[in-house]
mmCIF file of C-alpha atoms in Angstrom:
data_model
loop_
_atom_site.group_PDB
_atom_site.id
_atom_site.type_symbol
_atom_site.label_atom_id
_atom_site.label_comp_id
_atom_site.label_asym_id
_atom_site.label_seq_id
_atom_site.Cartn_x
_atom_site.Cartn_y
_atom_site.Cartn_z
ATOM 1 C CA MET I 1 -26.129 20.644 -41.301
ATOM 2 C CA GLY I 2 -26.995 24.124 -42.356
ATOM 3 C CA GLY I 3 -25.282 26.962 -44.085
ATOM 4 C CA LYS I 4 -22.938 26.335 -46.918
ATOM 5 C CA TYR I 5 -22.292 22.771 -45.681
ATOM 6 C CA ARG I 6 -25.918 21.779 -46.020
ATOM 7 C CA ILE I 7 -26.427 18.482 -47.825
ATOM 8 C CA THR I 8 -28.983 18.409 -50.510
ATOM 9 C CA GLY I 9 -30.378 15.541 -52.544
ATOM 10 C CA ASP I 10 -30.959 11.942 -51.641
ATOM 11 C CA LYS I 11 -27.419 10.443 -52.456
ATOM 12 C CA TYR I 12 -24.611 10.074 -49.943
ATOM 13 C CA PRO I 13 -20.857 9.301 -50.532
ATOM 14 C CA ARG I 14 -19.823 5.711 -49.638
ATOM 15 C CA MET I 15 -16.437 3.964 -49.093
ATOM 16 C CA ARG I 16 -16.125 1.058 -51.559
ATOM 17 C CA ARG I 17 -14.234 -2.191 -50.896
ATOM 18 C CA PRO I 18 -11.389 -3.095 -53.328
ATOM 19 C CA SER I 19 -12.667 -4.909 -56.383
ATOM 20 C CA GLY I 20 -12.169 -8.686 -56.772
ATOM 21 C CA ARG I 21 -9.964 -8.181 -59.859
ATOM 22 C CA ARG I 22 -7.403 -6.186 -57.899
ATOM 23 C CA ARG I 23 -7.145 -8.918 -55.262
ATOM 24 C CA ILE I 24 -6.506 -11.518 -58.000
ATOM 25 C CA VAL I 25 -3.692 -9.458 -59.535
ATOM 26 C CA LEU I 26 -1.988 -8.925 -56.186
ATOM 27 C CA GLY I 27 -2.216 -12.626 -55.385
ATOM 28 C CA ALA I 28 -0.657 -13.616 -58.733
ATOM 29 C CA VAL I 29 2.282 -11.228 -58.258
ATOM 30 C CA ALA I 30 2.936 -12.615 -54.788
ATOM 31 C CA SER I 31 2.845 -16.213 -56.080
ATOM 32 C CA LEU I 32 5.355 -15.427 -58.831
ATOM 33 C CA ALA I 33 7.691 -13.796 -56.321
ATOM 34 C CA VAL I 34 7.578 -16.868 -54.049
ATOM 35 C CA ALA I 35 8.166 -19.228 -56.985
ATOM 36 C CA GLY I 36 11.186 -17.174 -58.104
ATOM 37 C CA LEU I 37 12.729 -17.282 -54.648
ATOM 38 C CA LEU I 38 12.248 -21.055 -54.437
ATOM 39 C CA GLY I 39 13.831 -21.576 -57.863
ATOM 40 C CA TRP I 40 16.824 -19.421 -57.012
ATOM 41 C CA GLY I 41 17.351 -21.317 -53.775
ATOM 42 C CA GLY I 42 17.247 -24.655 -55.634
ATOM 43 C CA LEU I 43 19.920 -23.501 -58.078
ATOM 44 C CA GLN I 44 22.186 -22.484 -55.215
ATOM 45 C CA LEU I 45 21.889 -25.966 -53.721
ATOM 46 C CA VAL I 46 22.701 -27.609 -57.054
ATOM 47 C CA ASP I 47 25.807 -25.437 -57.425
ATOM 48 C CA VAL I 48 26.995 -26.373 -53.953
ATOM 49 C CA PHE I 49 26.708 -30.126 -54.519
ATOM 50 C CA SER I 50 28.070 -30.056 -58.073
ATOM 51 C CA GLY I 51 31.036 -28.003 -56.865
ATOM 52 C CA ASP I 52 31.853 -30.728 -54.369
ATOM 53 C CA ASP I 53 31.737 -33.354 -57.111
ATOM 54 C CA GLU I 54 34.066 -31.338 -59.340
ATOM 55 C CA ALA I 55 36.477 -30.797 -56.485
ATOM 56 C CA SER I 56 36.465 -34.537 -55.819
ATOM 57 C CA ALA I 57 37.158 -35.247 -59.484
ATOM 58 C CA ALA I 58 40.001 -32.742 -59.501
ATOM 59 C CA GLY I 59 41.403 -34.276 -56.342
ATOM 60 C CA GLY I 60 41.216 -37.718 -57.930
ATOM 61 C CA ALA I 61 43.142 -36.483 -60.934
ATOM 62 C CA LYS I 62 45.858 -35.182 -58.646
ATOM 63 C CA ASP I 63 46.129 -38.654 -57.158
ATOM 64 C CA CYS I 64 47.187 -40.029 -60.557
ATOM 65 C CA PRO I 65 50.437 -38.260 -61.509
ATOM 66 C CA THR I 66 52.258 -39.518 -64.554
ATOM 67 C CA ARG I 67 55.422 -41.430 -63.789
ATOM 68 C CA PRO I 68 58.425 -42.071 -66.011
ATOM 69 C CA ALA I 69 59.133 -45.575 -67.191
ATOM 70 C CA SER I 70 60.656 -47.612 -64.415
ATOM 71 C CA ALA I 71 64.170 -48.973 -64.495
ATOM 72 C CA ASP I 72 62.729 -52.491 -64.406
ATOM 73 C CA ALA I 73 60.868 -51.881 -67.667
ATOM 74 C CA ALA I 74 64.041 -50.545 -69.267
ATOM 75 C CA ARG I 75 65.977 -53.610 -68.163
ATOM 76 C CA LYS I 76 63.343 -55.927 -69.588
ATOM 77 C CA ALA I 77 63.633 -54.340 -73.067
ATOM 78 C CA GLU I 78 66.022 -56.325 -75.219
ATOM 79 C CA PRO I 79 68.886 -54.436 -76.948
ATOM 80 C CA LYS I 80 68.816 -54.211 -80.728
ATOM 81 C CA ALA I 81 71.063 -56.662 -82.526
ATOM 82 C CA PHE I 82 73.725 -54.850 -84.543
ATOM 83 C CA PRO I 83 77.005 -56.387 -85.734
ATOM 84 C CA GLN I 84 80.242 -55.333 -84.121
ATOM 85 C CA PRO I 85 82.541 -53.168 -86.307
ATOM 86 C CA ARG I 86 85.073 -56.021 -86.531
ATOM 87 C CA LYS I 87 82.424 -58.126 -88.285
ATOM 88 C CA ILE I 88 81.778 -55.478 -90.950
ATOM 89 C CA THR I 89 83.974 -55.319 -94.028
ATOM 90 C CA VAL I 90 84.074 -51.818 -95.524
ATOM 91 C CA ASN I 91 85.130 -50.848 -99.022
ATOM 92 C CA VAL I 92 86.248 -47.194 -99.110
ATOM 93 C CA PHE I 93 85.880 -45.294 -102.399
ATOM 94 C CA ASN I 94 86.801 -41.698 -103.192
ATOM 95 C CA ALA I 95 84.301 -39.812 -105.358
ATOM 96 C CA THR I 96 86.125 -36.461 -105.019
ATOM 97 C CA PRO I 97 89.066 -34.962 -106.956
ATOM 98 C CA ARG I 98 91.248 -35.024 -103.821
ATOM 99 C CA GLY I 99 93.883 -37.710 -103.933
ATOM 100 C CA GLY I 100 94.646 -40.145 -101.105
ATOM 101 C CA LEU I 101 91.344 -39.509 -99.318
ATOM 102 C CA ALA I 102 90.107 -43.103 -99.492
ATOM 103 C CA LYS I 103 93.399 -44.488 -98.152
ATOM 104 C CA GLU I 104 93.464 -42.101 -95.173
ATOM 105 C CA THR I 105 89.839 -42.800 -94.302
ATOM 106 C CA ALA I 106 90.284 -46.553 -94.568
ATOM 107 C CA ALA I 107 93.269 -46.390 -92.189
ATOM 108 C CA GLU I 108 91.184 -44.536 -89.594
ATOM 109 C CA LEU I 109 88.276 -46.985 -89.898
ATOM 110 C CA LYS I 110 90.709 -49.850 -89.372
ATOM 111 C CA LYS I 111 91.892 -48.225 -86.130
ATOM 112 C CA ARG I 112 88.258 -48.137 -84.991
ATOM 113 C CA GLY I 113 87.880 -51.875 -85.471
ATOM 114 C CA PHE I 114 86.330 -52.198 -88.934
ATOM 115 C CA ALA I 115 87.609 -54.752 -91.420
ATOM 116 C CA ILE I 116 88.783 -53.081 -94.636
ATOM 117 C CA GLY I 117 88.180 -54.441 -98.132
ATOM 118 C CA ASP I 118 88.816 -52.550 -101.370
ATOM 119 C CA VAL I 119 90.208 -49.009 -101.299
ATOM 120 C CA GLY I 120 90.308 -46.713 -104.333
ATOM 121 C CA ASN I 121 88.390 -44.364 -106.584
ATOM 122 C CA ALA I 122 84.614 -44.545 -106.948
ATOM 123 C CA THR I 123 83.007 -46.042 -110.045
ATOM 124 C CA LYS I 124 81.538 -43.899 -112.842
ATOM 125 C CA ALA I 125 78.106 -44.127 -111.285
ATOM 126 C CA PHE I 126 79.345 -42.148 -108.254
ATOM 127 C CA ASP I 127 82.587 -40.396 -109.287
ATOM 128 C CA LYS I 128 82.164 -36.636 -108.653
ATOM 129 C CA LYS I 129 78.403 -37.153 -108.325
ATOM 130 C CA VAL I 130 78.084 -37.437 -104.539
ATOM 131 C CA GLU I 131 77.244 -33.943 -103.294
ATOM 132 C CA GLY I 132 76.967 -34.673 -99.567
ATOM 133 C CA PRO I 133 79.603 -35.912 -97.123
ATOM 134 C CA GLY I 134 79.219 -39.451 -98.381
ATOM 135 C CA ILE I 135 77.096 -42.536 -98.938
ATOM 136 C CA VAL I 136 77.018 -45.840 -97.094
ATOM 137 C CA LEU I 137 75.932 -48.508 -99.575
ATOM 138 C CA GLY I 138 75.109 -52.175 -99.130
ATOM 139 C CA ALA I 139 72.672 -55.014 -99.723
ATOM 140 C CA LYS I 140 69.047 -54.682 -98.634
ATOM 141 C CA SER I 141 69.780 -57.132 -95.827
ATOM 142 C CA ALA I 142 72.307 -54.627 -94.420
ATOM 143 C CA ALA I 143 69.801 -51.757 -94.237
ATOM 144 C CA ASP I 144 69.063 -52.406 -90.559
ATOM 145 C CA THR I 145 72.360 -53.985 -89.564
ATOM 146 C CA ALA I 146 75.749 -52.999 -91.021
ATOM 147 C CA LEU I 147 74.734 -49.741 -92.710
ATOM 148 C CA PRO I 148 73.512 -47.976 -89.543
ATOM 149 C CA VAL I 149 76.705 -49.011 -87.745
ATOM 150 C CA LEU I 150 78.918 -47.646 -90.513
ATOM 151 C CA ALA I 151 76.834 -44.456 -90.720
ATOM 152 C CA THR I 152 77.759 -43.615 -87.118
ATOM 153 C CA GLN I 153 81.286 -42.921 -88.350
ATOM 154 C CA LEU I 154 80.289 -40.182 -90.803
ATOM 155 C CA GLN I 155 77.756 -37.513 -89.837
ATOM 156 C CA GLY I 156 75.312 -36.706 -92.628
ATOM 157 C CA ALA I 157 76.039 -39.860 -94.626
ATOM 158 C CA ALA I 158 73.172 -41.009 -96.851
ATOM 159 C CA ARG I 159 72.117 -44.671 -96.780
ATOM 160 C CA GLN I 160 71.420 -46.624 -99.949
ATOM 161 C CA THR I 161 70.972 -50.264 -100.908
ATOM 162 C CA ASP I 162 71.598 -52.142 -104.118
ATOM 163 C CA ALA I 163 71.188 -55.650 -105.528
ATOM 164 C CA ARG I 164 74.457 -57.075 -104.226
ATOM 165 C CA LYS I 165 74.409 -60.427 -102.446
ATOM 166 C CA GLY I 166 77.573 -60.155 -100.362
ATOM 167 C CA GLY I 167 77.839 -58.782 -96.838
ATOM 168 C CA GLU I 168 80.438 -56.101 -97.600
ATOM 169 C CA VAL I 169 79.384 -52.455 -97.468
ATOM 170 C CA ASP I 170 80.792 -49.392 -99.220
ATOM 171 C CA LEU I 171 81.697 -45.976 -97.883
ATOM 172 C CA ILE I 172 81.737 -43.537 -100.803
ATOM 173 C CA LEU I 173 83.255 -40.162 -99.909
ATOM 174 C CA GLY I 174 81.423 -37.149 -101.378
ATOM 175 C CA SER I 175 82.351 -33.579 -102.282
ATOM 176 C CA LYS I 176 81.382 -32.224 -98.831
ATOM 177 C CA PHE I 177 83.461 -34.787 -96.967
ATOM 178 C CA LYS I 178 85.891 -33.204 -94.516
ATOM 179 C CA ASP I 179 86.633 -35.943 -92.034
ATOM 180 C CA LEU I 180 85.062 -38.829 -90.183
ATOM 181 C CA ALA I 181 83.184 -38.093 -86.986
ATOM 182 C CA THR I 182 85.492 -37.970 -84.001
ATOM 183 C CA LYS I 183 85.899 -41.323 -82.299
ATOM 184 C CA LYS I 184 84.173 -39.948 -79.204
ATOM 185 C CA ASP I 185 81.121 -38.806 -81.179
ATOM 186 C CA ALA I 186 81.075 -42.019 -83.214
ATOM 187 C CA ASP I 187 81.158 -44.133 -80.053
ATOM 188 C CA LYS I 188 78.256 -42.129 -78.584
ATOM 189 C CA ALA I 189 76.230 -42.577 -81.767
ATOM 190 C CA LEU I 190 76.956 -46.302 -81.785
ATOM 191 C CA ALA I 191 75.942 -46.646 -78.123
ATOM 192 C CA ALA I 192 72.682 -44.771 -78.787
ATOM 193 C CA LEU I 193 72.024 -47.030 -81.769
ATOM 194 C CA THR I 194 72.267 -50.228 -79.733
ATOM 195 C CA ARG I 195 70.521 -48.865 -76.627
ATOM 196 C CA PRO I 196 67.015 -50.351 -76.245
ATOM 197 C CA ALA I 197 64.069 -47.978 -76.020
ATOM 198 C CA PRO I 198 62.453 -48.106 -72.529
ATOM 199 C CA THR I 199 58.920 -49.469 -72.281
ATOM 200 C CA PRO I 200 56.607 -46.872 -70.672
ATOM 201 C CA SER I 201 54.570 -48.048 -67.686
ATOM 202 C CA LYS I 202 50.999 -47.077 -66.831
ATOM 203 C CA PRO I 203 50.707 -44.422 -64.111
ATOM 204 C CA GLU I 204 49.078 -45.539 -60.887
ATOM 205 C CA SER I 205 47.063 -43.660 -58.294
ATOM 206 C CA SER I 206 48.085 -43.368 -54.665
ATOM 207 C CA ASP I 207 45.885 -46.374 -53.837
ATOM 208 C CA GLY I 208 47.657 -48.581 -56.384
ATOM 209 C CA LYS I 209 44.947 -48.471 -59.058
ATOM 210 C CA ASN I 210 45.673 -47.695 -62.688
ATOM 211 C CA CYS I 211 44.521 -44.215 -63.688
#
């Protein structure tokens, strides 16, 4: 061409193909993108299946509700062996300054079926030294037999044992003694004392298997 568009020299502009390095970079980026998509899809599948397993486990747990001990188990438990009040001889001693307290208390215990032994003032070891409502005192062999039965008659009574050999037990009235427990409350306490503890049973699933 002529004029101002005339080409001079012996070199001409050429269109170059993209370099090999650029193609490698583009291919690597595409591969990473594909690998990421595949990994993400795999995680989604794992979550789906693991969620089903957890739901199944939760459903299985719901199939195993806890159940209270059955009446049969309670009937099989043997009642504790405690002596009847009529077989317990009680000595009633007054460790307070109030007169006639031991006699009145002994009369009430007799009405409730206890056998009564000695009645009077407490010995020096206890006289005016019992700060609570009272003490039930007996031989070590009475710790789990006569003493608990007698203690049902006086709320807050302390239990003690000594070296005596006989089967009699003492009720020593303390400074905070006001009265024996009402007969109704004493009977409830005695019934609870002799009631056997129920044996718990293992819970079972809906299909009869132990959980």
